[in-house]
Amino acid sequence: MKLLISLCTAGVSVLLFFAKAEKEVYTSQDPLAESIERGAEVYQDFCIQCHLGKGEGVAGTFPPLAGSDWLTEDRYKEAIKAVKYGQQGPITVNGVDYNGVMANLELYEDEVADVMNYIMNNWGNTQKEMITEEEVKAISK
């Protein structure tokens, strides 16, 4: 009986050790990298149909995200607003005028932050300052 109790105690201890080690590995990763990874999934699900696989968009119809000057204006508040609420009306991206409609995708605020971090760190966009869920919450129509 003592042997059985000792083996059970040892087994639980080993499980707790590995559970703690796994948690430490997860929490020690770069939060921006984790957000970008989640954002890639959101992009694949909601954005790729119009902005395409490399963020190049469709000239005159869907603006490019790759190397986009529009994304970097005013800490990308307009871009966050467009992802959060949709976009309608004229915008100019890299000197080209667009006047289409981007539907409200009804993303959660954390998804908006994640997809913005993905977009802002791909295809020639290099904004290493993480967009947070709190920052997205602060953006209103």
C-alpha atoms as a PDB file:
ATOM      1  CA  MET A   1       0.000   0.000   0.000  1.00  0.00           C
ATOM      2  CA  LYS A   2       2.843   2.386   0.877  1.00  0.00           C
ATOM      3  CA  LEU A   3       4.453   1.585  -2.454  1.00  0.00           C
ATOM      4  CA  LEU A   4       1.230   2.391  -4.295  1.00  0.00           C
ATOM      5  CA  ILE A   5       0.862   5.714  -2.473  1.00  0.00           C
ATOM      6  CA  SER A   6       4.508   6.569  -3.169  1.00  0.00           C
ATOM      7  CA  LEU A   7       4.111   5.782  -6.875  1.00  0.00           C
ATOM      8  CA  CYS A   8       0.929   7.873  -7.119  1.00  0.00           C
ATOM      9  CA  THR A   9       2.595  10.782  -5.328  1.00  0.00           C
ATOM     10  CA  ALA A  10       5.627  10.557  -7.609  1.00  0.00           C
ATOM     11  CA  GLY A  11       3.399  10.414 -10.689  1.00  0.00           C
ATOM     12  CA  VAL A  12       1.427  13.477  -9.631  1.00  0.00           C
ATOM     13  CA  SER A  13       4.668  15.329  -8.872  1.00  0.00           C
ATOM     14  CA  VAL A  14       6.025  14.549 -12.338  1.00  0.00           C
ATOM     15  CA  LEU A  15       2.775  15.704 -13.978  1.00  0.00           C
ATOM     16  CA  LEU A  16       2.782  18.941 -11.996  1.00  0.00           C
ATOM     17  CA  PHE A  17       6.420  19.561 -12.890  1.00  0.00           C
ATOM     18  CA  PHE A  18       5.766  19.185 -16.615  1.00  0.00           C
ATOM     19  CA  ALA A  19       2.553  21.208 -16.467  1.00  0.00           C
ATOM     20  CA  LYS A  20       4.438  24.044 -14.773  1.00  0.00           C
ATOM     21  CA  ALA A  21       7.321  23.782 -17.253  1.00  0.00           C
ATOM     22  CA  GLU A  22       4.905  23.881 -20.195  1.00  0.00           C
ATOM     23  CA  LYS A  23       3.175  26.960 -18.801  1.00  0.00           C
ATOM     24  CA  GLU A  24       6.509  28.726 -18.310  1.00  0.00           C
ATOM     25  CA  VAL A  25       7.516  27.992 -21.902  1.00  0.00           C
ATOM     26  CA  TYR A  26       4.204  29.379 -23.191  1.00  0.00           C
ATOM     27  CA  THR A  27       4.267  32.558 -21.127  1.00  0.00           C
ATOM     28  CA  SER A  28       7.915  33.277 -21.845  1.00  0.00           C
ATOM     29  CA  GLN A  29       7.344  33.703 -25.601  1.00  0.00           C
ATOM     30  CA  ASP A  30       7.185  37.106 -27.252  1.00  0.00           C
ATOM     31  CA  PRO A  31       3.613  38.494 -26.975  1.00  0.00           C
ATOM     32  CA  LEU A  32       3.918  40.264 -30.344  1.00  0.00           C
ATOM     33  CA  ALA A  33       4.991  37.032 -32.056  1.00  0.00           C
ATOM     34  CA  GLU A  34       2.034  35.214 -30.488  1.00  0.00           C
ATOM     35  CA  SER A  35      -0.346  37.968 -31.626  1.00  0.00           C
ATOM     36  CA  ILE A  36       1.070  37.846 -35.165  1.00  0.00           C
ATOM     37  CA  GLU A  37       0.576  34.067 -35.245  1.00  0.00           C
ATOM     38  CA  ARG A  38      -3.060  34.389 -34.167  1.00  0.00           C
ATOM     39  CA  GLY A  39      -3.508  37.282 -36.607  1.00  0.00           C
ATOM     40  CA  ALA A  40      -2.341  35.098 -39.487  1.00  0.00           C
ATOM     41  CA  GLU A  41      -5.298  32.799 -38.809  1.00  0.00           C
ATOM     42  CA  VAL A  42      -7.728  35.732 -38.726  1.00  0.00           C
ATOM     43  CA  TYR A  43      -6.240  37.045 -41.992  1.00  0.00           C
ATOM     44  CA  GLN A  44      -6.674  33.639 -43.646  1.00  0.00           C
ATOM     45  CA  ASP A  45     -10.300  33.457 -42.498  1.00  0.00           C
ATOM     46  CA  PHE A  46     -11.467  37.008 -43.246  1.00  0.00           C
ATOM     47  CA  CYS A  47      -9.028  39.131 -45.282  1.00  0.00           C
ATOM     48  CA  ILE A  48      -7.245  37.013 -47.856  1.00  0.00           C
ATOM     49  CA  GLN A  49     -10.230  36.900 -50.230  1.00  0.00           C
ATOM     50  CA  CYS A  50      -9.878  40.613 -51.047  1.00  0.00           C
ATOM     51  CA  HIS A  51      -6.348  41.603 -50.026  1.00  0.00           C
ATOM     52  CA  LEU A  52      -4.840  38.331 -51.328  1.00  0.00           C
ATOM     53  CA  GLY A  53      -2.096  36.105 -49.976  1.00  0.00           C
ATOM     54  CA  LYS A  54       0.742  38.591 -50.013  1.00  0.00           C
ATOM     55  CA  GLY A  55      -1.325  41.634 -49.065  1.00  0.00           C
ATOM     56  CA  GLU A  56      -1.093  42.988 -52.620  1.00  0.00           C
ATOM     57  CA  GLY A  57      -4.823  43.683 -52.981  1.00  0.00           C
ATOM     58  CA  VAL A  58      -6.428  44.251 -56.391  1.00  0.00           C
ATOM     59  CA  ALA A  59      -5.508  47.511 -58.140  1.00  0.00           C
ATOM     60  CA  GLY A  60      -8.399  49.962 -58.158  1.00  0.00           C
ATOM     61  CA  THR A  61     -10.676  47.612 -56.204  1.00  0.00           C
ATOM     62  CA  PHE A  62      -9.077  46.372 -52.980  1.00  0.00           C
ATOM     63  CA  PRO A  63      -6.185  48.435 -51.593  1.00  0.00           C
ATOM     64  CA  PRO A  64      -2.855  46.780 -50.901  1.00  0.00           C
ATOM     65  CA  LEU A  65      -1.751  46.126 -47.345  1.00  0.00           C
ATOM     66  CA  ALA A  66       1.813  45.382 -48.423  1.00  0.00           C
ATOM     67  CA  GLY A  67       3.915  48.505 -47.986  1.00  0.00           C
ATOM     68  CA  SER A  68       0.779  50.596 -47.489  1.00  0.00           C
ATOM     69  CA  ASP A  69       1.270  54.230 -46.495  1.00  0.00           C
ATOM     70  CA  TRP A  70      -2.366  54.392 -45.330  1.00  0.00           C
ATOM     71  CA  LEU A  71      -1.688  51.845 -42.590  1.00  0.00           C
ATOM     72  CA  THR A  72       0.961  53.945 -40.918  1.00  0.00           C
ATOM     73  CA  GLU A  73      -0.929  57.228 -40.642  1.00  0.00           C
ATOM     74  CA  ASP A  74      -1.822  58.428 -37.114  1.00  0.00           C
ATOM     75  CA  ARG A  75      -0.766  55.191 -35.385  1.00  0.00           C
ATOM     76  CA  TYR A  76      -3.021  53.357 -37.842  1.00  0.00           C
ATOM     77  CA  LYS A  77      -6.189  54.504 -36.042  1.00  0.00           C
ATOM     78  CA  GLU A  78      -8.112  54.667 -39.315  1.00  0.00           C
ATOM     79  CA  ALA A  79      -6.913  51.191 -40.248  1.00  0.00           C
ATOM     80  CA  ILE A  80      -7.933  49.815 -36.848  1.00  0.00           C
ATOM     81  CA  LYS A  81     -11.312  51.516 -37.256  1.00  0.00           C
ATOM     82  CA  ALA A  82     -11.717  49.984 -40.737  1.00  0.00           C
ATOM     83  CA  VAL A  83     -10.992  46.480 -39.450  1.00  0.00           C
ATOM     84  CA  LYS A  84     -13.182  46.970 -36.377  1.00  0.00           C
ATOM     85  CA  TYR A  85     -16.214  48.603 -38.035  1.00  0.00           C
ATOM     86  CA  GLY A  86     -15.731  48.250 -41.784  1.00  0.00           C
ATOM     87  CA  GLN A  87     -14.713  50.950 -44.272  1.00  0.00           C
ATOM     88  CA  GLN A  88     -16.779  52.931 -46.726  1.00  0.00           C
ATOM     89  CA  GLY A  89     -15.869  55.935 -48.805  1.00  0.00           C
ATOM     90  CA  PRO A  90     -12.781  57.214 -50.577  1.00  0.00           C
ATOM     91  CA  ILE A  91      -9.264  56.517 -49.339  1.00  0.00           C
ATOM     92  CA  THR A  92      -5.893  56.936 -51.022  1.00  0.00           C
ATOM     93  CA  VAL A  93      -3.295  54.206 -50.632  1.00  0.00           C
ATOM     94  CA  ASN A  94       0.186  54.662 -52.071  1.00  0.00           C
ATOM     95  CA  GLY A  95      -1.135  57.392 -54.368  1.00  0.00           C
ATOM     96  CA  VAL A  96      -4.029  55.322 -55.764  1.00  0.00           C
ATOM     97  CA  ASP A  97      -7.651  56.230 -54.999  1.00  0.00           C
ATOM     98  CA  TYR A  98     -10.080  53.568 -53.771  1.00  0.00           C
ATOM     99  CA  ASN A  99     -13.782  54.030 -53.131  1.00  0.00           C
ATOM    100  CA  GLY A 100     -15.090  50.624 -52.204  1.00  0.00           C
ATOM    101  CA  VAL A 101     -16.774  49.041 -49.231  1.00  0.00           C
ATOM    102  CA  MET A 102     -15.145  46.797 -46.662  1.00  0.00           C
ATOM    103  CA  ALA A 103     -17.845  45.049 -44.655  1.00  0.00           C
ATOM    104  CA  ASN A 104     -17.865  45.014 -40.873  1.00  0.00           C
ATOM    105  CA  LEU A 105     -16.491  41.560 -40.162  1.00  0.00           C
ATOM    106  CA  GLU A 106     -17.709  41.685 -36.547  1.00  0.00           C
ATOM    107  CA  LEU A 107     -14.357  40.593 -35.167  1.00  0.00           C
ATOM    108  CA  TYR A 108     -13.679  40.619 -31.447  1.00  0.00           C
ATOM    109  CA  GLU A 109     -11.307  43.340 -30.288  1.00  0.00           C
ATOM    110  CA  ASP A 110      -8.520  40.842 -29.598  1.00  0.00           C
ATOM    111  CA  GLU A 111      -8.917  39.506 -33.159  1.00  0.00           C
ATOM    112  CA  VAL A 112      -8.703  43.052 -34.546  1.00  0.00           C
ATOM    113  CA  ALA A 113      -5.478  43.633 -32.590  1.00  0.00           C
ATOM    114  CA  ASP A 114      -4.031  40.298 -33.706  1.00  0.00           C
ATOM    115  CA  VAL A 115      -4.809  40.746 -37.407  1.00  0.00           C
ATOM    116  CA  MET A 116      -3.486  44.315 -37.315  1.00  0.00           C
ATOM    117  CA  ASN A 117      -0.247  43.059 -35.741  1.00  0.00           C
ATOM    118  CA  TYR A 118      -0.012  40.431 -38.484  1.00  0.00           C
ATOM    119  CA  ILE A 119      -0.606  42.987 -41.243  1.00  0.00           C
ATOM    120  CA  MET A 120       1.749  45.543 -39.707  1.00  0.00           C
ATOM    121  CA  ASN A 121       4.600  43.027 -39.582  1.00  0.00           C
ATOM    122  CA  ASN A 122       4.382  41.409 -43.019  1.00  0.00           C
ATOM    123  CA  TRP A 123       4.970  42.268 -46.688  1.00  0.00           C
ATOM    124  CA  GLY A 124       7.391  45.103 -46.033  1.00  0.00           C
ATOM    125  CA  ASN A 125       5.433  46.527 -43.099  1.00  0.00           C
ATOM    126  CA  THR A 126       7.662  46.615 -40.035  1.00  0.00           C
ATOM    127  CA  GLN A 127       5.880  48.097 -37.050  1.00  0.00           C
ATOM    128  CA  LYS A 128       7.261  46.311 -34.003  1.00  0.00           C
ATOM    129  CA  GLU A 129       5.178  48.260 -31.476  1.00  0.00           C
ATOM    130  CA  MET A 130       2.335  45.906 -30.597  1.00  0.00           C
ATOM    131  CA  ILE A 131      -1.266  46.999 -31.114  1.00  0.00           C
ATOM    132  CA  THR A 132      -3.170  45.986 -28.001  1.00  0.00           C
ATOM    133  CA  GLU A 133      -6.757  44.979 -27.363  1.00  0.00           C
ATOM    134  CA  GLU A 134      -7.063  48.055 -25.126  1.00  0.00           C
ATOM    135  CA  GLU A 135      -5.971  50.270 -28.001  1.00  0.00           C
ATOM    136  CA  VAL A 136      -8.615  48.684 -30.228  1.00  0.00           C
ATOM    137  CA  LYS A 137     -11.274  49.161 -27.518  1.00  0.00           C
ATOM    138  CA  ALA A 138     -10.443  52.885 -27.411  1.00  0.00           C
ATOM    139  CA  ILE A 139     -11.237  53.317 -31.132  1.00  0.00           C
ATOM    140  CA  SER A 140     -14.826  54.326 -31.752  1.00  0.00           C
ATOM    141  CA  LYS A 141     -16.794  55.029 -34.926  1.00  0.00           C
END
